[in-house]
Each structure stands twice: as structure tokens, then as C-alpha cells.
PDB file of C-alpha atoms in Angstrom:
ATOM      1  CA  UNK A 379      24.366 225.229 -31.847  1.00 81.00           C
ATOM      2  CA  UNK A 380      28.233 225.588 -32.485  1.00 87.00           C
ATOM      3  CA  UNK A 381      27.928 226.630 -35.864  1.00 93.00           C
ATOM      4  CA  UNK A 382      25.539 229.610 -36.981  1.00 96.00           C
ATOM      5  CA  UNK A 383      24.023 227.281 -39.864  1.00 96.00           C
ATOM      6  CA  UNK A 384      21.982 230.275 -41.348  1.00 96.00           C
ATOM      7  CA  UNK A 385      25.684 231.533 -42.358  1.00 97.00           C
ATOM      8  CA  UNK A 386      26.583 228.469 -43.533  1.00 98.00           C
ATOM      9  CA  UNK A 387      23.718 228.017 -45.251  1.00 98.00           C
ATOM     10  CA  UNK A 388      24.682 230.833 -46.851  1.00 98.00           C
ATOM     11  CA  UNK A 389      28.440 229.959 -47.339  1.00 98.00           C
ATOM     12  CA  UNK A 390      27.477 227.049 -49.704  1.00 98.00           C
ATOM     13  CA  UNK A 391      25.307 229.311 -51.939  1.00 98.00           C
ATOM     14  CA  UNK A 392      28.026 231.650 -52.464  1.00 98.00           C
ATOM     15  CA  UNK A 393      30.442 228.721 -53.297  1.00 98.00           C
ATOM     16  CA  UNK A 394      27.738 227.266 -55.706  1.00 98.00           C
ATOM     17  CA  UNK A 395      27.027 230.997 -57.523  1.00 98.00           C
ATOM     18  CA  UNK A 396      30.939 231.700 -57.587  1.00 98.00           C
ATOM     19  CA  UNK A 397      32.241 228.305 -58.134  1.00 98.00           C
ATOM     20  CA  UNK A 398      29.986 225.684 -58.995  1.00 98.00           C
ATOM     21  CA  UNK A 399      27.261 227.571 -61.467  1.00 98.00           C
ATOM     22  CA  UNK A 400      29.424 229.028 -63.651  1.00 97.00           C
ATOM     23  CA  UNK A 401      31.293 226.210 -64.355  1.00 97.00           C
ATOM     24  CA  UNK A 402      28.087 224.066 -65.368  1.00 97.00           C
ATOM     25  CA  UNK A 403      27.774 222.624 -68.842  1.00 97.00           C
ATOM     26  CA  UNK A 404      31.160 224.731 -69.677  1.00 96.00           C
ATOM     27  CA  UNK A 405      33.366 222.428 -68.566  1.00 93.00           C
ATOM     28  CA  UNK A 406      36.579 221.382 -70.762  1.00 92.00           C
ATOM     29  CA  UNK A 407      38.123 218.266 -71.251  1.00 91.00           C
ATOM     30  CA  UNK A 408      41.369 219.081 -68.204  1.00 91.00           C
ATOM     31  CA  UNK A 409      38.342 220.626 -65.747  1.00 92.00           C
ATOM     32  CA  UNK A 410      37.495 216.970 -65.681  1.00 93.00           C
ATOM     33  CA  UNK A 411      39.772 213.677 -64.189  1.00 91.00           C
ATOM     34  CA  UNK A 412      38.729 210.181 -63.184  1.00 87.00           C
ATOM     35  CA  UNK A 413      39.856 208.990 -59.333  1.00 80.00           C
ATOM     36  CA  UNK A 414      38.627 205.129 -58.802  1.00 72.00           C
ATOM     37  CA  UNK A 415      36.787 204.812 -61.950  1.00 73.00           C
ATOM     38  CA  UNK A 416      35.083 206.194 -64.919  1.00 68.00           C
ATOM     39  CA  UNK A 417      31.919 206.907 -63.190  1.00 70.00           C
ATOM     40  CA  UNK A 418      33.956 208.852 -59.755  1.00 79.00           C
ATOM     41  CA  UNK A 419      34.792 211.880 -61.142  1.00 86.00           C
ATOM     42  CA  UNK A 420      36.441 215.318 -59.613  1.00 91.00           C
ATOM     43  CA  UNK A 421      35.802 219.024 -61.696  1.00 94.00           C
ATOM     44  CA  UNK A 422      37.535 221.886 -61.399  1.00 96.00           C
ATOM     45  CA  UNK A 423      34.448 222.790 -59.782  1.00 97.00           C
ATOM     46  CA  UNK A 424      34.463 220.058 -56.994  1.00 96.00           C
ATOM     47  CA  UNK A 425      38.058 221.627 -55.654  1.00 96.00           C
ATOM     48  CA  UNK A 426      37.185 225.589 -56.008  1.00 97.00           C
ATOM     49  CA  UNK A 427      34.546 225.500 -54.200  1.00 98.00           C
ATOM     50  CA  UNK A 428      35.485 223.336 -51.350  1.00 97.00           C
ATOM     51  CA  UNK A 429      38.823 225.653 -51.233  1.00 98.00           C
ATOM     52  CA  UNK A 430      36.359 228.528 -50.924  1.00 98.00           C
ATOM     53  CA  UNK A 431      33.896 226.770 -48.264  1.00 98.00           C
ATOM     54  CA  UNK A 432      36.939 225.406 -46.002  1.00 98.00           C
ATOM     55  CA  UNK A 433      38.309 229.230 -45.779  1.00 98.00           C
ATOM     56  CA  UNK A 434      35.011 230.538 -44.641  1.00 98.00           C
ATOM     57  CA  UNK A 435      34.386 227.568 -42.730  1.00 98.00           C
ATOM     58  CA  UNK A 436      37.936 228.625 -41.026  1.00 97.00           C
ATOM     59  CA  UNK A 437      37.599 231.592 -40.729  1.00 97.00           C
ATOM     60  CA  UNK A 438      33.950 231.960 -38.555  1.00 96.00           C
ATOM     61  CA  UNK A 439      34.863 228.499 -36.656  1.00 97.00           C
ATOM     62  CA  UNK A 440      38.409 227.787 -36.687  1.00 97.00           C
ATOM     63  CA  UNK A 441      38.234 225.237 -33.684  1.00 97.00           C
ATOM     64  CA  UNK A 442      36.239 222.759 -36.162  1.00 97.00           C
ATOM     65  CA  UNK A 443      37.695 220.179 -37.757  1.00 98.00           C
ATOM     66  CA  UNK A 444      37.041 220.424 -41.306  1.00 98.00           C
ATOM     67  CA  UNK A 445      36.080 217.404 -43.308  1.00 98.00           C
ATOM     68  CA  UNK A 446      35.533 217.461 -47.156  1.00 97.00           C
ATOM     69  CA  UNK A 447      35.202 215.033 -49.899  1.00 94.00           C
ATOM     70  CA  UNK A 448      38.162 216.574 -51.784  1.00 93.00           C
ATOM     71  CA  UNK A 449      40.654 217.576 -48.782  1.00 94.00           C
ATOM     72  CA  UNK A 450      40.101 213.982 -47.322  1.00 95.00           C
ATOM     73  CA  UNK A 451      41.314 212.767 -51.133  1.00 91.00           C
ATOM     74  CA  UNK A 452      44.492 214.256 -50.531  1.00 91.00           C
ATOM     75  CA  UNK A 453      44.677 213.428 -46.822  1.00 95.00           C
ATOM     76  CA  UNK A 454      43.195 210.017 -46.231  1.00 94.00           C
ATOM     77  CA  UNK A 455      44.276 210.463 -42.577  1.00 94.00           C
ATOM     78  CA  UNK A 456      41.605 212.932 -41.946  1.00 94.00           C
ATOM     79  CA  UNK A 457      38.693 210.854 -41.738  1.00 95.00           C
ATOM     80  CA  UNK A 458      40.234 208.764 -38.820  1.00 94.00           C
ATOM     81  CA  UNK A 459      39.913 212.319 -36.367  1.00 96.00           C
ATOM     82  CA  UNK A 460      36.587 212.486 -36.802  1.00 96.00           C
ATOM     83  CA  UNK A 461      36.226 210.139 -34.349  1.00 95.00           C
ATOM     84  CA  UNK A 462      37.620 212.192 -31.196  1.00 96.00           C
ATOM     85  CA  UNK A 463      36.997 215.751 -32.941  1.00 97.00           C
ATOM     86  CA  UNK A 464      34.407 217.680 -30.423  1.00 97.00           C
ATOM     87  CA  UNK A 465      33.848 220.088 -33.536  1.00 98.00           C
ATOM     88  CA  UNK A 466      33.658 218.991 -36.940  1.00 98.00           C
ATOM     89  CA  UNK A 467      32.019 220.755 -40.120  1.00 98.00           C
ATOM     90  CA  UNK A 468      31.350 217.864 -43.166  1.00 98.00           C
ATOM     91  CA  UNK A 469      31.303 218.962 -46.928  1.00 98.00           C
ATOM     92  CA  UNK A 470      30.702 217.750 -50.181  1.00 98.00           C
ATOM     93  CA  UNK A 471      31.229 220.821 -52.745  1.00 97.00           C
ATOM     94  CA  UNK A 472      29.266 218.978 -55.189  1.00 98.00           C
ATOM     95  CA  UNK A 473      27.335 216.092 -54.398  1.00 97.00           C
ATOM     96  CA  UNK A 474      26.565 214.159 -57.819  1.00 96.00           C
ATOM     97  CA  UNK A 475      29.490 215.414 -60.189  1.00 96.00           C
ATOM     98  CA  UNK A 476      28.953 212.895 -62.591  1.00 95.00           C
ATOM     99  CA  UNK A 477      25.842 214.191 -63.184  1.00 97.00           C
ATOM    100  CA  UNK A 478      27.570 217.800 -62.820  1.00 96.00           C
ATOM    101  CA  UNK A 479      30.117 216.828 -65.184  1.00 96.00           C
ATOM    102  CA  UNK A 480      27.278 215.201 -67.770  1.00 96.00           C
ATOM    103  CA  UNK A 481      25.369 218.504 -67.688  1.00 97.00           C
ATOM    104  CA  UNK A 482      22.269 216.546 -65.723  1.00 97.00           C
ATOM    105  CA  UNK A 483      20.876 219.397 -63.585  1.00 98.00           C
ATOM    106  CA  UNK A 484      20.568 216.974 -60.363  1.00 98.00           C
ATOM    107  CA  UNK A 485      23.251 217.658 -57.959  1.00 98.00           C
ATOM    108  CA  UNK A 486      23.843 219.551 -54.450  1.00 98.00           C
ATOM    109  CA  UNK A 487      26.045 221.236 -51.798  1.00 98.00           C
ATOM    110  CA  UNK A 488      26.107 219.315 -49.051  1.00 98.00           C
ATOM    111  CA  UNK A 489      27.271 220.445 -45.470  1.00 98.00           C
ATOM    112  CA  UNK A 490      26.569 218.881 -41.779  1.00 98.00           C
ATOM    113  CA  UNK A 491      27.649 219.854 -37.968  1.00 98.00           C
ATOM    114  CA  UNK A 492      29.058 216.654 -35.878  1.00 98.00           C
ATOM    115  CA  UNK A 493      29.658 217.749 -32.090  1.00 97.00           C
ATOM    116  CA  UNK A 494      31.247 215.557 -29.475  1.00 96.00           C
ATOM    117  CA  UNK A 495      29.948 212.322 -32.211  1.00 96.00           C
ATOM    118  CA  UNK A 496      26.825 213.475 -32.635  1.00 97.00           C
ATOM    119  CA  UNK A 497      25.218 215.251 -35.985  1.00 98.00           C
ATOM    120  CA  UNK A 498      23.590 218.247 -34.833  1.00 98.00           C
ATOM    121  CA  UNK A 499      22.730 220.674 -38.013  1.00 98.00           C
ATOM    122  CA  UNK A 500      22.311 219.208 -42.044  1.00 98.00           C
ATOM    123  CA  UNK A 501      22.392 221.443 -45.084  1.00 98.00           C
ATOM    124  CA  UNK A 502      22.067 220.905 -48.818  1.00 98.00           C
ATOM    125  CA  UNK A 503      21.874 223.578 -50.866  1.00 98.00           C
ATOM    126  CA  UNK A 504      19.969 223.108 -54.904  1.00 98.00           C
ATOM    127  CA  UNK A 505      21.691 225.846 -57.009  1.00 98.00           C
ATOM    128  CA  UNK A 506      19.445 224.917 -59.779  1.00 97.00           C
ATOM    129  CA  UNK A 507      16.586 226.032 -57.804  1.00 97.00           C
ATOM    130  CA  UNK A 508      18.112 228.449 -55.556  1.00 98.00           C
ATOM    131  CA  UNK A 509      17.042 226.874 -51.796  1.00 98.00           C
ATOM    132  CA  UNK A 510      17.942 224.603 -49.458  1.00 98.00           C
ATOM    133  CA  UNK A 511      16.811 221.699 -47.440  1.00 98.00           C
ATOM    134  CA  UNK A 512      17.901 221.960 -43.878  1.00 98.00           C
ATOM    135  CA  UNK A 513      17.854 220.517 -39.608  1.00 98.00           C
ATOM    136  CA  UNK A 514      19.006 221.342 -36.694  1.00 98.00           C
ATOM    137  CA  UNK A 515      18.379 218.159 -34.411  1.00 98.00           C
ATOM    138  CA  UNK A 516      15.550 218.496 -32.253  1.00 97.00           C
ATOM    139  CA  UNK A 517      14.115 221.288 -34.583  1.00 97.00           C
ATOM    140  CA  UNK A 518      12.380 219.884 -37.709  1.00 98.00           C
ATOM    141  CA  UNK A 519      13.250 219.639 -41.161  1.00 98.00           C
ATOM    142  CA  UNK A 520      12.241 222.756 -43.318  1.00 98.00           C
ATOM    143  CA  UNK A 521      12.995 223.401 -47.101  1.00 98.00           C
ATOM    144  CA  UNK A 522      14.015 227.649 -46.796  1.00 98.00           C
ATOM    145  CA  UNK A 523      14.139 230.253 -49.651  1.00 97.00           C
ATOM    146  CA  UNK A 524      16.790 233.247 -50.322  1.00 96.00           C
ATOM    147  CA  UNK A 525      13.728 235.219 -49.529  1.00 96.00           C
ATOM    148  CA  UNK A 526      12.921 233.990 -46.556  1.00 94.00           C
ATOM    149  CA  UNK A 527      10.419 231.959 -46.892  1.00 96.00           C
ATOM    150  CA  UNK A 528      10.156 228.549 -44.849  1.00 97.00           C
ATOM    151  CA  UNK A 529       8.213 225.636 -45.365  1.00 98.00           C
ATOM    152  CA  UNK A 530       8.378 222.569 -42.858  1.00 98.00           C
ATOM    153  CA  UNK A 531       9.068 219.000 -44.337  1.00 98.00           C
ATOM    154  CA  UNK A 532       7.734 215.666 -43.393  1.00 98.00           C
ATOM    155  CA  UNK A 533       7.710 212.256 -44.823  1.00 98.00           C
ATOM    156  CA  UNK A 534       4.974 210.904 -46.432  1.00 98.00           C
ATOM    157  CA  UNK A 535       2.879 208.572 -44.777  1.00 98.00           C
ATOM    158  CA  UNK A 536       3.512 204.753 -44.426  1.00 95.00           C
ATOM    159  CA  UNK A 537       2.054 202.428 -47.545  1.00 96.00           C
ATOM    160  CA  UNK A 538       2.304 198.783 -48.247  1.00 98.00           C
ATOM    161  CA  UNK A 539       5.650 197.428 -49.817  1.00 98.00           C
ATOM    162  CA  UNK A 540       4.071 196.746 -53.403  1.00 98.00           C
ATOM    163  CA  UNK A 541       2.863 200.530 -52.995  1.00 98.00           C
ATOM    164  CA  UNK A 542       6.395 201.960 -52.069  1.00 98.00           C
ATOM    165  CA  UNK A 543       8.411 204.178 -54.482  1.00 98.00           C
ATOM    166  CA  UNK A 544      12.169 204.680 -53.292  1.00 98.00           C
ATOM    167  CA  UNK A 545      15.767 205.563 -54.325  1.00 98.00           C
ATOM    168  CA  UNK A 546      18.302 202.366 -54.594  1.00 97.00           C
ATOM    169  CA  UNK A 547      21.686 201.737 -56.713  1.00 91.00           C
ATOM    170  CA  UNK A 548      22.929 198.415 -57.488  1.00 90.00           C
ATOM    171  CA  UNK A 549      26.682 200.225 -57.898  1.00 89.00           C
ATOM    172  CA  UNK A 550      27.820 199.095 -54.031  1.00 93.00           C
ATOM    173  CA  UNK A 551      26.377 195.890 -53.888  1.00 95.00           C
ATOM    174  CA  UNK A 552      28.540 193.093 -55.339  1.00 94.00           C
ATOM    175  CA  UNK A 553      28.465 189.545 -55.861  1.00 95.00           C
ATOM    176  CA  UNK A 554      25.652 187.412 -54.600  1.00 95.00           C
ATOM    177  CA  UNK A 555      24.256 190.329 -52.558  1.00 96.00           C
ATOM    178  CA  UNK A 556      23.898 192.998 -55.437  1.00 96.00           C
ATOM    179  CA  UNK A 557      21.948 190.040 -57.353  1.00 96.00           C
ATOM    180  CA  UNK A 558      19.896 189.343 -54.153  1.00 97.00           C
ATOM    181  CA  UNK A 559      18.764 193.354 -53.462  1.00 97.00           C
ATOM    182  CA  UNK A 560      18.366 193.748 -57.290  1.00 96.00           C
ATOM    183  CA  UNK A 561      15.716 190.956 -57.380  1.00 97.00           C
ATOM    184  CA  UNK A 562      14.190 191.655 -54.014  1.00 98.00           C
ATOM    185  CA  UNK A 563      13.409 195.224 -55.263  1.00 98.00           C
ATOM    186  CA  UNK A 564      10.665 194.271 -58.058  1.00 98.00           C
ATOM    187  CA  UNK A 565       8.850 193.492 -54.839  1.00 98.00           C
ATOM    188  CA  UNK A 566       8.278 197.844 -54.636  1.00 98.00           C
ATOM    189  CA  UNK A 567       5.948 199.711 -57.168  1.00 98.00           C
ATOM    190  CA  UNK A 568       9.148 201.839 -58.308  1.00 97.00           C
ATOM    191  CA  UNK A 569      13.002 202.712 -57.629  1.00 97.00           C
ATOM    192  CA  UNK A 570      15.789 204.557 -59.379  1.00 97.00           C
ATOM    193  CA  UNK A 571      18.828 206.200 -58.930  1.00 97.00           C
ATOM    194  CA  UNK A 572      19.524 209.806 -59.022  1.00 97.00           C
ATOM    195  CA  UNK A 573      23.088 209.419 -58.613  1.00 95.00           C
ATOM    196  CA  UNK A 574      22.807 211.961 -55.951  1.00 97.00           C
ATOM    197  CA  UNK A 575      22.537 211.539 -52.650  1.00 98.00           C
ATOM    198  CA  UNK A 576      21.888 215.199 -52.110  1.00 98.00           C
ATOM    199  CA  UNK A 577      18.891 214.788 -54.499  1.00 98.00           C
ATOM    200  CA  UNK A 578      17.730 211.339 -53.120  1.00 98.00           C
ATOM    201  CA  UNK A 579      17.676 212.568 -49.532  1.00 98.00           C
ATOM    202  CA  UNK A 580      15.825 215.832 -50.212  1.00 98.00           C
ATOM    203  CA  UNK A 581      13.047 213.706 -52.423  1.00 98.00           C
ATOM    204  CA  UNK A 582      12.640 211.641 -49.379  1.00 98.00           C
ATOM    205  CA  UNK A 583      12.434 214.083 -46.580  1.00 98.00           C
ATOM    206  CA  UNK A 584      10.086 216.165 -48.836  1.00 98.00           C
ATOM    207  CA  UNK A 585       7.276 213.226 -49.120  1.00 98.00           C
ATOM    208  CA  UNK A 586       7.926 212.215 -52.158  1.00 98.00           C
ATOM    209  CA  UNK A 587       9.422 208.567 -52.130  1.00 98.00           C
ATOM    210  CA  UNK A 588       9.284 206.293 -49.083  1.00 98.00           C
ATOM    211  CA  UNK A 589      12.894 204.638 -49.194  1.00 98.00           C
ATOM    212  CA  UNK A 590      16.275 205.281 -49.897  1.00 98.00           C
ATOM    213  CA  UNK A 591      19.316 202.943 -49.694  1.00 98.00           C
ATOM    214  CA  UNK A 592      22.964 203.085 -49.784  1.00 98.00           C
ATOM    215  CA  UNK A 593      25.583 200.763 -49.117  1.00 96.00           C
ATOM    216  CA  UNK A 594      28.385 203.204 -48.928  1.00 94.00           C
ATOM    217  CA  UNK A 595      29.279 205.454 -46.072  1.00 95.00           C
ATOM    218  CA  UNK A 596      31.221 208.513 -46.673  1.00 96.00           C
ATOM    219  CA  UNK A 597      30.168 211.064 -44.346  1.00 98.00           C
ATOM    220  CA  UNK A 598      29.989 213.653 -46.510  1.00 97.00           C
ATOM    221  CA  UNK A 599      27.307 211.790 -48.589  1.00 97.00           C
ATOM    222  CA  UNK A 600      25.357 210.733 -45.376  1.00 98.00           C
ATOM    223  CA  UNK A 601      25.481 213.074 -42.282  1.00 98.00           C
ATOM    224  CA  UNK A 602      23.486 215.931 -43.580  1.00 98.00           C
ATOM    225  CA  UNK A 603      20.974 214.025 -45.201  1.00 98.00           C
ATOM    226  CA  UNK A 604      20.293 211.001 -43.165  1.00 98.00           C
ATOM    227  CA  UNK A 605      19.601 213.990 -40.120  1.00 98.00           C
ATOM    228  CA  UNK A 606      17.167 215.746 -41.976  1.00 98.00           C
ATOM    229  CA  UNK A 607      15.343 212.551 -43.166  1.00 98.00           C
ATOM    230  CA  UNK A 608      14.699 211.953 -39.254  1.00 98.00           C
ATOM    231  CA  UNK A 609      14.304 215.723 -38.796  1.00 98.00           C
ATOM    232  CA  UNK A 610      11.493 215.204 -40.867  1.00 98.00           C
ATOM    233  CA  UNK A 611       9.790 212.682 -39.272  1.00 98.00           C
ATOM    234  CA  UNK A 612      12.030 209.723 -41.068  1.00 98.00           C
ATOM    235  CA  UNK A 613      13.407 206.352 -39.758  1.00 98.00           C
ATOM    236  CA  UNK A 614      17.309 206.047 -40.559  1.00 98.00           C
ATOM    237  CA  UNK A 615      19.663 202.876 -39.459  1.00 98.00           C
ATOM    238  CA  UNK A 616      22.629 201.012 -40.525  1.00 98.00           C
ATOM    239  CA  UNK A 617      21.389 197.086 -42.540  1.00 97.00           C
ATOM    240  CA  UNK A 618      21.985 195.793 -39.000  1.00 96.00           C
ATOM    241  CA  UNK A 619      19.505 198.149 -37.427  1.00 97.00           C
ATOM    242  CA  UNK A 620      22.252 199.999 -35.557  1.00 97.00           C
ATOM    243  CA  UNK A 621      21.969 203.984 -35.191  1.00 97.00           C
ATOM    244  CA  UNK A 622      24.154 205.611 -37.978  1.00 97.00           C
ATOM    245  CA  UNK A 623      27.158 207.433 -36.258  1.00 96.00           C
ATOM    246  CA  UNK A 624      29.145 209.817 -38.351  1.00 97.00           C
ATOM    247  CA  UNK A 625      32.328 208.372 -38.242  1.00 95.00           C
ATOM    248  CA  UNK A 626      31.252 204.736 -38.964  1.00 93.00           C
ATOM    249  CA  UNK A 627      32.572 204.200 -43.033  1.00 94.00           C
ATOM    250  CA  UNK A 628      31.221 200.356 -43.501  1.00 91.00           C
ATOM    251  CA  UNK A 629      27.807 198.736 -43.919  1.00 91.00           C
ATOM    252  CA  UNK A 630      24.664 200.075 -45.662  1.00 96.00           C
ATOM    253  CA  UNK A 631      22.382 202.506 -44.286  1.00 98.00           C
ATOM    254  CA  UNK A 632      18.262 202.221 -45.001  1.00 98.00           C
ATOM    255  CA  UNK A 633      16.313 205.040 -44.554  1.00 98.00           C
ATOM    256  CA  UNK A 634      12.502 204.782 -44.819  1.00 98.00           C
ATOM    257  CA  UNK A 635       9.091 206.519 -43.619  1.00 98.00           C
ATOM    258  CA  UNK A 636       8.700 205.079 -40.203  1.00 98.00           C
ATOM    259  CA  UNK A 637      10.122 202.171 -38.088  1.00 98.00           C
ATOM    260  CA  UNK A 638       7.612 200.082 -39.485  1.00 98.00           C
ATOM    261  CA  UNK A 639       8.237 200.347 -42.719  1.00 98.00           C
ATOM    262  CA  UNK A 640      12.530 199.868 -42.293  1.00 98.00           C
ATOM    263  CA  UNK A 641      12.104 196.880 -40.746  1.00 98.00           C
ATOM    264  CA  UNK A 642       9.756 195.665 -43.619  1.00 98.00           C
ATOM    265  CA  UNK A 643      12.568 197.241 -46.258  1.00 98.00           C
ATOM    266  CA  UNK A 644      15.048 195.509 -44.338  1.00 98.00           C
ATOM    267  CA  UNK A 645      13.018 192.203 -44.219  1.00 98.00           C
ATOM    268  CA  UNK A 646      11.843 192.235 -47.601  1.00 98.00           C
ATOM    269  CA  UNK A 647      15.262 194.122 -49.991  1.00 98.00           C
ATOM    270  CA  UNK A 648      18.092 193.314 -47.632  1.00 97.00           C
ATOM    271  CA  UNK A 649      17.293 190.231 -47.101  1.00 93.00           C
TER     272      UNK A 649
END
């Protein structure tokens, strides 16, 4: 592993208890500002603590490219070296800051590995409840405590698709498509929308719902999450049934249970 992910691991809780936490539900009117619409917000929290995870991220592996949601919105031109970086350290400081910004306890730090292409480590940190769920690739999926303490995660099992319960957002679907998924999804028990990927993906990888989908690709949203999902047992692919790479930024991405039950999600939602 490039990257000692136990430190990094550790990195994003100090951002979140320096940074993030004390910033929650104290927010004033200027910490807040609108980028492509009233529902994509940045804080004052968002930038502080990706400033403070990029220096320690630079400073114990300066050869990685560093990729966050909030550097990338001031240098577009970052995202296209992903591509052909060997090293590359992903972040999202705060992963659901609408919620953040509403003073809805559901969002995450959010941090991933990519060497030579290829996501090799996940992290996403709760600082509501103090833990994180985390992967290295080939190692499991475990949820891990400040204390030590490590549990192993796994999906739940495969049900029917009138029995599934799953995470899905009408937000990035448009036109004749959004109406299509929309209507296709009363064929599942349940769905909603955290708003948070960093939420979403931990519910999934810890057994609790059977589906998430997304149709939009940042990696920062993605990468750590969509690892740990397989990590833990998990089937994740682009709509087309293409692996999801990293450095691809179009299509939607379906994660699910098992390979059976994608390609019935796929079948039955996607359409």
C-alpha cells in the first residue's frame, strides 16, 4: 500500500474535530455560498478542512497527486491528470454539505488511494459518530473505532426486487430518463435519498439497503465508496455494465448486493 491509510484515516478525523465539527449548526450567513445552484453549496468548512487534509496529505506523501472537491473547483485542469498520475490521494472534506449547511447530522469525510488507475484503499470518516468505514482492495471492508475496535462489513444477502430497499436521487436524471427511473423505482419495497453519498455507501456496505444509484461521477463522491461496497462483498458497475475506473466522469454507476441482483436493477430501474 502507498499510502499508510491508518494515518490517513486519522488525518480526516483531525480535519473533521478541528475544522468541520466546530463549525456545525454555527454557521453564518458569509460561511455559506452557492456554486451551480441553490442546492451545491461550499462552507467555510468544506475549504478549511481540505486546506488542512491536502498539507498533511503533502507532507507524508508528497509524490501523490492530490485531488479534492474544492482544489479541483479552482483548478478544473486537475481532474484531467488523474488519468496518467501513478499516485493519487481523492478527497471530499465534506461529503453532503447541504445537509452540513442545513444542520442535518448526515454527512462524511471522504478519502480514497488510486495507484497506476486503479483504487486501492477507501475511507469515510462519520464525525457524528466518531468511526469510520474503510478497504484496502483485496482486504475486506471493516467499519473501525478510535478505540480500536474492528468489525468486518458485508452486504446483505440477495432478495427479490419488490423486497429491495435502496438509495436513488432523481436530481441527475433529466428529461425522459429521470421520468423513466422515477417510475421504474415503485417496482422496489423502498428508496430515498440521503443526499450523501458518504452516508448512502456506508448504509449499503453495512447490510442495510441492497442498492444504490448515481448518475454523476465525481471521483471524490465515488472512489472510496464504490471500493468498499465491493470490499464488502458488493457488485459495482457503470449503467453499461462496464467496471468503474476512477478517472471516468460520465454515465451512472449501480451498485447492488451481488451480480445477480445489478443486472436485475439494471433490467428493471435503468431500463
Amino acid at each position: 500500500m502507498p499510502v499508510d491509510i491508518s494515518v490517513l484515516a486519522d488525518v480526516l478525523r483531525q480535519a473533521a474535530k478541528s475544522e468541520i465539527v466546530p463549525r456545525f449548526r454555527r454557521l453564518e450567513a458569509h460561511d455559506v455560498r452557492r456554486k451551480s445552484e441553490a442546492s451545491d453549496l461550499v462552507t467555510e468548512a468544506d475549504e478549511s478542512a481540505e486546506r488542512f487534509i491536502k498539507a498533511e496529505v503533502e507532507r507524508l506523501v508528497p509524490q501523490a497527486l492530490f485531488i479534492g472537491e474544492e482544489t479541483v473547483a479552482s483548478d478544473p485542469d486537475l481532474l484531467g491528470k488523474l488519468k496518467d498520475a501513478e499516485l493519487a490521494v481523492i478527497v471530499d472534506p465534506v461529503d453532503g454539505t447541504f445537509n452540513f449547511a442545513s444542520g442535518i447530522p448526515a454527512f462524511g469525510v471522504m478519502a480514497s488511494v488510486v495507484y497506476k488507475g486503479e483504487a486501492v484503499a477507501g475511507i469515510i470518516y462519520d464525525p457524528m459518530s466518531d468511526d469510520w468505514v474503510m478497504a484496502e482492495k483485496g482486504s475486506g471492508a471493516f467499519m473501525r473505532r478510535p478505540d480500536g475496535q474492528a468489525t468486518r462489513l458485508a452486504v446483505a444477502a440477495a432478495k427479490p426486487l419488490e423486497q429491495m430497499y435502496g438509495m436513488a436521487s432523481g436530481a441527475y436524471f433529466f428529461d425522459e430518463e429521470r421520468l423513466r427511473v422515477l417510475t421504474n423505482l415503485a417496482k422496489v419495497r423502498f428508496f430515498a435519498s440521503y443526499r450523501c453519498s458518504a452516508q448512502e455507501y456506508r448504509t449499503i456496505a453495512s447490510g442495510h439497503v441492497d442498492f444504490v444509484i448515481y448518475n454523476k461521477l465525481m471521483p471524490w463522491d465515488h472512489v472510496a465508496g464504490s471500493l468498499i461496497v465491493q470490499e464488502a462483498g458488493g457488485h459495482v458497475a457503470k449503467f453499461d455494465g462496464s467496471p468503474y475506473k476512477p478517472s471516468e466522469f460520465s454515465g451512472g454507476l449501480l451498485a447492488s448486493t451481488s451480480r445477480e441482483s445489478w443486472e436485475i436493477l439494471r433490467r428493471e430501474i435503468i431500463g
